[in-house]
Tab-separated table of C-alpha atoms in Angstrom:
chain	number	residue	atom	x	y	z
A	909	MET	CA	146.862	-20.703	99.588
A	910	ARG	CA	145.131	-24.034	99.524
A	911	HIS	CA	143.896	-25.627	102.708
A	912	VAL	CA	144.549	-29.343	102.958
A	913	LYS	CA	143.506	-31.466	105.850
A	914	ILE	CA	146.498	-32.622	107.851
A	915	ASP	CA	145.640	-36.092	109.069
A	916	ASP	CA	148.451	-36.345	111.575
A	917	PRO	CA	149.887	-32.955	112.551
A	918	SER	CA	152.491	-34.519	114.788
A	919	SER	CA	154.036	-36.480	111.972
A	920	ASP	CA	156.922	-34.732	110.302
A	921	GLN	CA	156.275	-36.557	107.082
A	922	ALA	CA	152.619	-35.545	107.044
A	923	LEU	CA	153.601	-32.009	107.911
A	924	MET	CA	156.054	-31.811	105.052
A	925	ALA	CA	153.572	-33.401	102.653
A	926	ALA	CA	151.060	-30.735	103.603
A	927	PHE	CA	153.735	-28.063	103.195
A	928	VAL	CA	154.548	-29.394	99.729
A	929	ALA	CA	150.825	-29.185	98.997
A	930	ARG	CA	151.024	-25.484	99.925
A	931	ASP	CA	148.997	-25.800	103.096
A	932	GLU	CA	149.039	-22.536	105.019
A	933	ARG	CA	148.618	-24.262	108.378
A	934	ALA	CA	151.590	-26.520	107.694
A	935	ALA	CA	153.730	-23.497	106.865
A	936	GLY	CA	152.681	-21.873	110.112
A	937	ALA	CA	153.336	-25.043	112.084
A	938	LEU	CA	156.820	-25.357	110.621
A	939	TYR	CA	157.545	-21.729	111.432
A	940	ASP	CA	156.288	-22.074	114.986
A	941	ARG	CA	158.415	-25.167	115.569
A	942	PHE	CA	161.671	-24.092	114.026
A	943	ALA	CA	161.911	-20.344	113.514
A	944	SER	CA	163.252	-19.608	116.986
A	945	ARG	CA	166.196	-21.938	116.552
A	946	VAL	CA	166.956	-20.709	113.047
A	947	TYR	CA	166.737	-17.102	114.224
A	948	GLY	CA	168.895	-17.871	117.246
A	949	LEU	CA	171.453	-19.565	114.986
A	950	GLY	CA	171.490	-16.441	112.880
A	951	ILE	CA	172.125	-14.251	115.913
A	952	VAL	CA	174.961	-16.515	117.055
A	953	MET	CA	176.622	-17.004	113.690
A	954	LEU	CA	175.874	-13.763	111.877
A	955	GLY	CA	175.896	-11.435	114.830
A	956	ASN	CA	172.882	-9.221	114.274
A	957	ASP	CA	169.089	-9.219	114.243
A	958	HIS	CA	168.728	-8.128	110.607
A	959	ALA	CA	170.916	-10.911	109.275
A	960	ALA	CA	169.191	-13.421	111.546
A	961	GLN	CA	165.783	-12.447	110.204
A	962	ASP	CA	167.071	-12.776	106.651
A	963	LEU	CA	168.378	-16.202	107.557
A	964	VAL	CA	164.925	-17.253	108.762
A	965	GLN	CA	163.340	-16.093	105.524
A	966	ASP	CA	166.008	-17.716	103.336
A	967	THR	CA	165.778	-20.954	105.273
A	968	PHE	CA	162.014	-21.266	104.894
A	969	VAL	CA	162.152	-20.436	101.213
A	970	LYS	CA	164.844	-23.065	100.758
A	971	LEU	CA	162.754	-25.453	102.805
A	972	TRP	CA	159.894	-24.942	100.365
A	973	ARG	CA	162.117	-25.335	97.314
A	974	THR	CA	163.642	-28.580	98.582
A	975	ALA	CA	160.695	-29.957	100.590
A	976	ALA	CA	160.065	-32.775	98.152
A	977	ARG	CA	163.517	-34.132	98.909
A	978	PHE	CA	162.864	-34.592	102.625
A	979	ASP	CA	163.029	-38.282	103.415
A	980	PRO	CA	162.400	-39.258	107.053
A	981	GLU	CA	164.415	-42.421	106.438
A	982	ARG	CA	167.492	-40.259	106.000
A	983	GLY	CA	167.192	-38.231	109.201
A	984	ARG	CA	164.979	-36.048	111.314
A	985	LEU	CA	163.182	-32.999	109.951
A	986	GLU	CA	164.558	-30.918	112.796
A	987	THR	CA	168.150	-31.763	111.893
A	988	TRP	CA	167.498	-31.214	108.197
A	989	ILE	CA	166.123	-27.742	108.803
A	990	LEU	CA	168.829	-26.744	111.284
A	991	LEU	CA	171.623	-27.891	109.007
A	992	THR	CA	169.988	-26.158	106.044
A	993	ALA	CA	169.931	-22.930	108.033
A	994	ARG	CA	173.477	-23.492	109.199
A	995	SER	CA	174.662	-24.111	105.650
A	996	LEU	CA	173.074	-20.842	104.505
A	997	ALA	CA	174.668	-18.989	107.397
A	998	ILE	CA	178.074	-20.499	106.644
A	999	ASP	CA	177.781	-19.479	102.982
A	1000	LEU	CA	177.084	-15.924	104.078
A	1001	LEU	CA	179.964	-15.968	106.532
A	1002	ARG	CA	182.340	-17.202	103.843
A	1003	ARG	CA	181.222	-14.439	101.501
A	1004	ARG	CA	181.920	-11.944	104.243
A	1005	VAL	CA	185.357	-13.460	104.751
A	1006	LEU	CA	186.165	-13.202	101.062
A	1007	GLU	CA	184.989	-9.631	100.984
A	1008	SER	CA	186.685	-8.241	104.002
A	1009	ARG	CA	188.820	-10.403	106.218
A	1010	SER	CA	191.079	-13.462	106.264
A	1011	LEU	CA	189.898	-16.685	107.802
A	1012	GLN	CA	192.596	-16.484	110.439
A	1013	GLU	CA	191.498	-13.011	111.482
A	1014	LEU	CA	187.919	-14.137	111.836
A	1015	GLY	CA	188.813	-16.430	114.687
A	1016	PRO	CA	186.308	-18.664	116.378
A	1017	PRO	CA	182.705	-17.631	115.871
A	1018	PRO	CA	180.906	-15.859	118.722
A	1019	VAL	CA	178.780	-18.387	120.559
A	1020	HIS	CA	176.182	-18.177	123.209
A	1021	ASP	CA	177.720	-18.925	126.575
A	1022	PRO	CA	176.097	-22.205	127.541
A	1023	ALA	CA	177.030	-21.878	131.196
A	1024	PRO	CA	173.816	-21.753	133.147
A	1025	GLY	CA	172.875	-18.491	134.787
A	1026	PRO	CA	171.147	-18.277	138.139
A	1027	ASP	CA	167.708	-18.880	136.594
A	1028	ASP	CA	168.921	-21.998	134.884
A	1029	LEU	CA	170.273	-23.516	138.031
A	1030	ALA	CA	166.779	-23.948	139.352
A	1031	ALA	CA	165.286	-27.301	138.597
A	1032	THR	CA	163.251	-26.914	135.411
A	1033	ALA	CA	161.845	-29.087	132.665
A	1034	ASP	CA	162.548	-26.403	130.032
A	1035	LEU	CA	164.264	-28.062	127.102
A	1036	ALA	CA	166.695	-25.254	126.445
A	1037	SER	CA	167.757	-25.167	130.066
A	1038	ARG	CA	168.300	-28.900	130.066
A	1039	ALA	CA	170.301	-28.636	126.905
A	1040	ARG	CA	172.463	-25.903	128.368
A	1041	ARG	CA	173.130	-28.049	131.408
A	1042	ALA	CA	174.076	-30.903	129.068
A	1043	MET	CA	176.532	-28.614	127.332
A	1044	THR	CA	178.285	-27.918	130.610
A	1045	LYS	CA	179.078	-31.630	130.871
A	1046	LEU	CA	181.312	-31.448	127.825
A	1047	SER	CA	184.990	-30.967	128.324
A	1048	ASN	CA	186.372	-27.659	127.090
A	1049	GLU	CA	188.162	-29.509	124.316
A	1050	GLN	CA	185.004	-31.293	123.206
A	1051	ARG	CA	182.946	-28.124	123.238
A	1052	SER	CA	185.541	-26.125	121.376
A	1053	ALA	CA	185.908	-28.731	118.626
A	1054	LEU	CA	182.133	-29.132	118.290
A	1055	GLU	CA	181.473	-25.412	118.119
A	1056	LEU	CA	184.174	-24.907	115.487
A	1057	ALA	CA	182.660	-27.677	113.394
A	1058	TYR	CA	179.039	-26.693	113.885
A	1059	PHE	CA	179.086	-22.906	113.965
A	1060	GLY	CA	182.238	-22.405	111.947
A	1061	GLY	CA	181.528	-25.028	109.324
A	1062	ARG	CA	185.093	-26.233	109.719
A	1063	THR	CA	186.175	-29.642	108.510
A	1064	THR	CA	187.894	-31.897	111.036
A	1065	ALA	CA	191.193	-31.096	109.325
A	1066	GLU	CA	190.575	-27.381	109.900
A	1067	VAL	CA	189.475	-27.971	113.487
A	1068	ALA	CA	192.640	-29.994	114.060
A	1069	ALA	CA	194.802	-27.237	112.578
A	1070	LEU	CA	193.106	-24.533	114.629
A	1071	GLU	CA	193.305	-26.543	117.843
A	1072	GLY	CA	196.805	-27.872	117.217
A	1073	ILE	CA	195.750	-31.508	117.497
A	1074	PRO	CA	195.796	-34.567	115.192
A	1075	GLN	CA	192.803	-34.881	112.903
A	1076	GLY	CA	191.839	-38.174	114.506
A	1077	THR	CA	191.681	-36.444	117.880
A	1078	ALA	CA	189.442	-33.736	116.422
A	1079	LYS	CA	187.095	-36.369	115.003
A	1080	THR	CA	186.999	-38.227	118.287
A	1081	ARG	CA	186.225	-35.070	120.273
A	1082	ILE	CA	183.363	-34.066	117.981
A	1083	HIS	CA	181.918	-37.569	117.909
A	1084	ALA	CA	182.205	-37.950	121.667
A	1085	ALA	CA	180.711	-34.498	122.262
A	1086	LEU	CA	177.587	-35.273	120.235
A	1087	LEU	CA	177.063	-38.601	121.973
A	1088	LYS	CA	177.699	-37.020	125.359
A	1089	LEU	CA	175.067	-34.366	124.728
A	1090	ARG	CA	172.601	-37.048	123.766
A	1091	ALA	CA	173.371	-39.106	126.847
A	1092	GLU	CA	173.075	-36.098	129.153
A	1093	MET	CA	169.710	-35.116	127.683
A	1094	ALA	CA	168.462	-38.668	128.108
A	1095	LYS	CA	169.646	-38.616	131.704
A	1096	GLU	CA	167.851	-35.313	132.271
A	1097	ALA	CA	164.669	-36.772	130.811
A	1098	ASP	CA	164.936	-39.844	133.074
A	1099	ASP	CA	165.469	-37.624	136.101
A	1100	ASP	CA	162.276	-35.756	135.276
A	1101	VAL	CA	160.209	-38.936	135.239
B	680	MET	CA	182.892	-48.765	103.019
B	681	THR	CA	182.873	-50.628	106.290
B	682	CYS	CA	180.709	-49.652	109.230
B	683	GLU	CA	183.808	-48.573	111.117
B	684	GLN	CA	184.879	-46.294	108.284
B	685	VAL	CA	181.375	-44.832	107.967
B	686	ARG	CA	181.027	-44.166	111.692
B	687	ASP	CA	184.365	-42.378	111.637
B	688	LEU	CA	182.935	-40.062	108.995
B	689	LEU	CA	179.398	-39.705	110.372
B	690	PRO	CA	179.900	-36.443	112.310
B	691	GLU	CA	181.383	-34.757	109.255
B	692	HIS	CA	178.653	-36.222	107.056
B	693	LEU	CA	176.022	-34.938	109.442
B	694	LEU	CA	177.602	-31.485	109.631
B	695	GLY	CA	178.043	-31.295	105.849
B	696	SER	CA	181.823	-31.032	105.718
B	697	LEU	CA	182.627	-34.179	103.725
B	698	ASP	CA	183.587	-33.889	100.068
B	699	GLY	CA	181.174	-35.158	97.438
B	700	ASP	CA	182.723	-38.585	96.853
B	701	ALA	CA	183.045	-39.496	100.514
B	702	ASP	CA	179.601	-38.113	101.297
B	703	ALA	CA	178.011	-40.155	98.529
B	704	ARG	CA	179.761	-43.310	99.759
B	705	VAL	CA	178.539	-42.679	103.298
B	706	GLU	CA	174.987	-42.143	102.038
B	707	HIS	CA	175.234	-45.306	99.995
B	708	HIS	CA	176.286	-47.279	103.081
B	709	LEU	CA	173.605	-45.733	105.281
B	710	ARG	CA	170.867	-46.687	102.857
B	711	GLY	CA	171.666	-50.322	103.500
B	712	CYS	CA	172.835	-50.382	107.130
B	713	THR	CA	170.362	-50.178	109.998
B	714	ASP	CA	173.039	-50.015	112.685
B	715	CYS	CA	174.838	-47.070	111.097
B	716	ARG	CA	171.553	-45.246	110.537
B	717	ALA	CA	170.843	-45.721	114.239
B	718	GLU	CA	174.244	-44.252	115.035
B	719	ARG	CA	173.455	-41.278	112.828
B	720	LEU	CA	170.203	-40.736	114.727
B	721	ARG	CA	172.120	-40.743	118.007
B	722	LEU	CA	174.479	-38.110	116.655
B	723	GLU	CA	171.519	-36.098	115.407
B	724	ASP	CA	170.206	-35.996	118.968
B	725	GLY	CA	173.504	-34.410	119.925
B	726	VAL	CA	173.153	-31.794	117.201
B	727	ALA	CA	169.625	-31.006	118.357
B	728	THR	CA	170.842	-30.588	121.924
B	729	LEU	CA	173.560	-28.235	120.753
B	730	ALA	CA	170.946	-26.225	118.891
B	731	TYR	CA	168.622	-25.994	121.888
B	732	ALA	CA	171.461	-25.007	124.160
B	733	THR	CA	173.119	-22.421	122.034
B	734	HIS	CA	170.658	-20.745	119.730
B	735	GLU	CA	167.052	-20.948	120.843
B	736	SER	CA	165.904	-17.323	120.597
B	737	ALA	CA	162.481	-15.844	119.879
B	738	PRO	CA	162.424	-13.774	116.679
B	739	PRO	CA	160.372	-10.566	116.421
B	740	ASP	CA	156.631	-11.268	116.231
B	741	GLU	CA	156.245	-9.531	112.884
B	742	LEU	CA	158.746	-11.899	111.251
B	743	ARG	CA	156.176	-14.694	111.202
B	744	ASP	CA	153.711	-12.813	108.985
B	745	HIS	CA	156.551	-11.653	106.774
B	746	VAL	CA	157.960	-15.161	106.208
B	747	LEU	CA	154.513	-16.636	105.574
B	748	ALA	CA	153.799	-13.847	103.102
B	749	VAL	CA	157.074	-14.566	101.299
B	750	LEU	CA	156.143	-18.256	101.113
B	751	ASP	CA	152.743	-17.276	99.721
B	752	GLU	CA	154.475	-15.234	97.012
B	753	GLU	CA	156.757	-18.173	96.280
B	754	TRP	CA	153.778	-20.504	95.989
B	755	HIS	CA	151.999	-18.251	93.554
B	756	ALA	CA	155.038	-17.233	91.554
B	757	ASP	CA	154.608	-17.886	87.866
B	758	HIS	CA	157.548	-20.212	87.244
B	759	GLU	CA	158.023	-21.246	83.624
B	760	ASP	CA	160.733	-23.618	84.801
B	761	PRO	CA	161.016	-25.366	88.155
B	762	PRO	CA	162.631	-23.240	90.927
B	763	ALA	CA	166.371	-23.050	90.413
B	764	ASP	CA	167.384	-25.148	93.415
B	765	ALA	CA	164.259	-27.284	93.767
B	766	THR	CA	165.658	-30.527	92.457
B	767	ILE	CA	168.895	-29.841	90.695
B	768	VAL	CA	171.705	-31.387	92.689
B	769	PRO	CA	174.962	-30.590	90.957
B	770	MET	CA	177.645	-33.211	91.208
B	771	ARG	CA	180.225	-31.901	93.576
B	772	ARG	CA	183.836	-31.756	92.458
B	773	ARG	CA	183.133	-33.210	89.031
B	774	SER	CA	183.688	-31.604	85.694
B	775	PRO	CA	180.433	-29.706	85.160
B	776	MET	CA	180.891	-29.458	81.416
B	777	ARG	CA	180.988	-33.213	80.928
B	778	TRP	CA	177.706	-33.551	82.800
B	779	VAL	CA	176.036	-30.606	81.074
B	780	VAL	CA	177.048	-31.734	77.605
B	781	GLY	CA	176.002	-35.300	78.288
B	782	VAL	CA	172.597	-34.431	79.695
B	783	ALA	CA	171.946	-31.764	77.094
B	784	ALA	CA	172.772	-34.191	74.323
B	785	ALA	CA	170.497	-36.803	75.801
B	786	ILE	CA	167.622	-34.394	76.306
B	787	VAL	CA	167.920	-33.059	72.760
B	788	LEU	CA	168.202	-36.551	71.340
B	789	ILE	CA	165.352	-38.053	73.296
B	790	ALA	CA	162.959	-35.130	73.620
B	791	GLY	CA	163.639	-33.908	70.109
B	792	SER	CA	162.965	-37.300	68.655
B	793	LEU	CA	159.650	-37.600	70.456
B	794	GLY	CA	156.382	-36.146	69.334
B	795	PHE	CA	153.412	-36.129	71.657
B	796	ALA	CA	151.746	-38.532	69.247
B	797	MET	CA	154.609	-41.046	69.565
B	798	THR	CA	153.696	-44.175	71.428
B	799	GLN	CA	155.970	-45.886	73.906
B	800	HIS	CA	156.251	-48.797	71.506
B	801	GLN	CA	157.393	-46.541	68.697
B	802	GLN	CA	159.949	-44.951	71.010
B	803	ALA	CA	161.276	-48.322	72.112
B	804	VAL	CA	161.540	-49.452	68.512
B	805	ARG	CA	163.245	-46.254	67.412
B	806	VAL	CA	165.772	-46.361	70.234
B	807	SER	CA	166.521	-50.041	70.224
B	808	ALA	CA	166.484	-50.312	66.427
B	809	ASP	CA	169.902	-48.646	66.392
B	810	ALA	CA	171.578	-50.625	69.156
B	811	THR	CA	175.009	-49.288	68.316
B	812	SER	CA	173.898	-45.681	68.651
B	813	TYR	CA	172.016	-46.446	71.835
B	814	GLN	CA	174.983	-48.145	73.440
B	815	ARG	CA	177.205	-45.307	72.297
B	816	LEU	CA	174.801	-42.872	73.926
B	817	LEU	CA	174.857	-44.798	77.200
B	818	SER	CA	178.625	-45.034	77.033
B	819	THR	CA	178.891	-41.299	76.439
B	820	LEU	CA	176.565	-40.496	79.302
B	821	GLY	CA	178.075	-43.130	81.561
B	822	GLY	CA	174.690	-44.237	82.831
B	823	LYS	CA	172.865	-47.465	83.214
B	824	GLU	CA	169.553	-47.376	81.354
B	825	PHE	CA	166.717	-45.303	79.955
B	826	ARG	CA	163.198	-46.119	81.113
B	827	LEU	CA	159.967	-44.942	79.568
B	828	GLY	CA	156.326	-44.742	80.502
B	829	GLN	CA	153.203	-43.567	78.734
B	830	LEU	CA	150.660	-41.541	80.682
B	831	THR	CA	147.210	-43.094	80.954
B	832	SER	CA	144.308	-40.826	81.745
B	833	ALA	CA	142.289	-41.578	84.912
B	834	ASN	CA	138.561	-40.911	85.142
B	835	ASP	CA	138.415	-39.518	81.611
B	836	THR	CA	140.517	-36.498	82.462
B	837	GLY	CA	141.956	-36.491	78.958
B	838	ILE	CA	145.584	-36.303	80.065
B	839	SER	CA	148.203	-38.020	77.950
B	840	GLY	CA	151.944	-37.884	77.477
B	841	LYS	CA	155.046	-39.661	78.571
B	842	VAL	CA	157.775	-39.888	81.150
B	843	ILE	CA	161.446	-40.594	80.505
B	844	LEU	CA	163.840	-41.601	83.252
B	845	TYR	CA	167.577	-41.901	82.863
B	846	ASP	CA	169.302	-43.955	85.531
B	847	GLY	CA	172.765	-42.509	85.965
B	848	ASP	CA	175.596	-44.312	87.626
B	849	PRO	CA	176.440	-42.406	90.834
B	850	ASN	CA	179.616	-44.473	91.310
B	851	ALA	CA	180.855	-43.062	88.030
B	852	GLY	CA	179.738	-39.578	88.985
B	853	TRP	CA	176.556	-39.287	86.918
B	854	ASN	CA	173.236	-37.855	87.972
B	855	SER	CA	169.930	-39.451	87.176
B	856	TRP	CA	167.205	-37.390	85.568
B	857	GLY	CA	163.592	-37.518	84.518
B	858	ILE	CA	161.345	-35.641	82.097
B	859	VAL	CA	157.551	-35.577	82.004
B	860	LEU	CA	155.777	-34.299	78.877
B	861	ALA	CA	152.017	-33.975	79.204
B	862	HIS	CA	148.917	-32.975	77.223
B	863	GLY	CA	145.790	-32.014	79.107
B	864	PRO	CA	142.414	-30.322	78.733
B	865	ALA	CA	142.440	-26.583	78.120
B	866	ASP	CA	140.997	-25.746	81.549
B	867	LEU	CA	143.722	-27.585	83.491
B	868	THR	CA	146.255	-25.241	85.071
B	869	ASP	CA	148.387	-26.900	87.716
B	870	ALA	CA	149.075	-30.520	88.493
B	871	ARG	CA	151.603	-32.398	90.560
B	872	ALA	CA	153.807	-35.223	89.338
B	873	MET	CA	155.230	-37.815	91.676
B	874	LEU	CA	157.476	-40.819	91.144
B	875	VAL	CA	156.279	-43.802	93.158
B	876	GLY	CA	157.952	-47.066	94.025
B	877	PRO	CA	157.142	-50.204	96.004
B	878	GLY	CA	156.443	-49.736	99.695
B	879	GLY	CA	155.086	-46.222	99.336
B	880	LYS	CA	158.392	-44.679	98.398
B	881	SER	CA	157.848	-41.423	96.530
B	882	MET	CA	159.646	-38.428	95.079
B	883	GLU	CA	157.832	-35.339	93.903
B	884	LEU	CA	158.867	-33.480	90.773
B	885	PRO	CA	158.357	-29.733	90.329
B	886	PRO	CA	154.740	-28.841	89.463
B	887	LEU	CA	153.283	-29.256	85.998
B	888	ARG	CA	152.029	-25.877	84.850
B	889	PHE	CA	149.744	-26.275	81.869
B	890	SER	CA	149.633	-23.646	79.198
B	891	ASP	CA	147.335	-24.170	76.247
B	892	GLY	CA	146.922	-27.763	77.301
B	893	GLU	CA	150.619	-28.655	77.450
B	894	ALA	CA	153.044	-28.949	80.330
B	895	SER	CA	156.404	-30.367	81.189
B	896	THR	CA	158.506	-30.876	84.234
B	897	TRP	CA	161.874	-32.369	84.933
B	898	LEU	CA	164.383	-33.122	87.603
B	899	VAL	CA	168.060	-33.902	87.865
B	900	THR	CA	169.217	-35.693	90.986
B	901	HIS	CA	172.024	-37.696	92.472
B	902	GLU	CA	169.389	-39.908	94.067
B	903	ASP	CA	168.933	-43.422	92.778
B	904	LEU	CA	165.778	-43.466	90.625
B	905	THR	CA	165.838	-47.194	89.871
B	906	GLY	CA	163.492	-47.857	92.780
B	907	TYR	CA	160.685	-45.839	91.194
B	908	ASP	CA	158.522	-47.641	88.663
B	909	GLU	CA	155.425	-45.479	88.362
B	910	LEU	CA	154.560	-41.819	87.758
B	911	VAL	CA	151.368	-40.429	89.280
B	912	ILE	CA	149.891	-37.074	88.314
B	913	THR	CA	147.372	-35.416	90.616
B	914	ALA	CA	145.290	-32.265	90.423
B	915	HIS	CA	143.351	-30.878	93.377
B	916	GLY	CA	144.184	-33.998	95.315
B	917	ASP	CA	142.800	-36.438	92.722
B	918	VAL	CA	144.800	-38.804	90.531
B	919	VAL	CA	144.350	-37.647	86.937
B	920	ALA	CA	146.900	-39.819	85.145
B	921	ASN	CA	149.598	-42.353	85.750
B	922	ALA	CA	152.277	-44.279	83.895
B	923	ARG	CA	154.116	-47.516	84.533
B	924	ILE	CA	157.815	-47.017	83.835
B	925	ALA	CA	159.856	-49.758	82.218
B	926	GLU	CA	163.107	-50.183	80.331
B	927	ALA	CA	163.156	-48.895	76.801
């Protein structure tokens, strides 16, 4: 692999440019930043360690093959990678559905219980803990709609059908849930200051 | 689309559940609307929070070396053509045959009519000399314009060739595409080709892999290529050739 000087390691654009240039350090930096969330997504959506590891590999290969298309003007690198991984996981889930079960039988995807455990209740600056606390601020309806859309890859029409609500209500719940999570995280960050 | 309409669709756009037409219209709006892009960033924060909360989990230690080794294999793979999903963005929910036939016809017509010795002027004359055929070609393809550029060697690297861009009309469902045909010295192996536009905008094409002094690369994309007016070719971090791109 070539070694290219990364002028600004903290810049996503510089990081991706170095990755495109086949810089080994950039590849390692990307892995270190994002692999845990991709792997965790695989565990949640695909249900086992082997599939989750495959998802990590497939995601980073896809990242390499599409790296030149990353445009920071269009969104954050973090979101791009997560949604790439999610898309790959959803494709695999749909193949499984076609092979073995109906969509109705599949039911809602298994998700990590975001309710904080005893360790999480302690005041902590850990990002994941703060995020889990933010999740608890969502209403059950908001969380359910968001998880169906995010983990299940369902359209708002499908979410509405599954939840027995109008499509507009499904859209509103998902939109509100995302903004609520953002607001709660910002509040947590302010409280830490 | 209005801002209100776009914001109604933003969560689905962000989560990838919009159909191709609606998604393209949202993207089109976002490119020109600061406020809606800001709203998208706010929603992205929500997605990131969801990710942190629900699926942050340390993978096995050995997975890191494995993934990096796979990437190393990928980087050194001997691709005769660009990786299958590197830049090809198929039009969603369009008739694939219409697109394939149109692009194939254009590539055969343009690339087949070009020799490496043909100058940009000769190409422009040949294409524009038969205005009826040219307009019929554009009508068939449904696009906006062909643009050409001739590669100029930098620092006596001896690289020559040309670049052809076709600006499709995304509103009519057509991709844009580009082809780079290059000659180089016998000892040149790999080079990188990048489209560049004003303000530092850039888009990289798949690598140029020289064999016996010749290389080509191409891309097909639903992105708007009209904002790119220069092609830059680099090898080992140095600019070895470039081309200004203008209408045929």
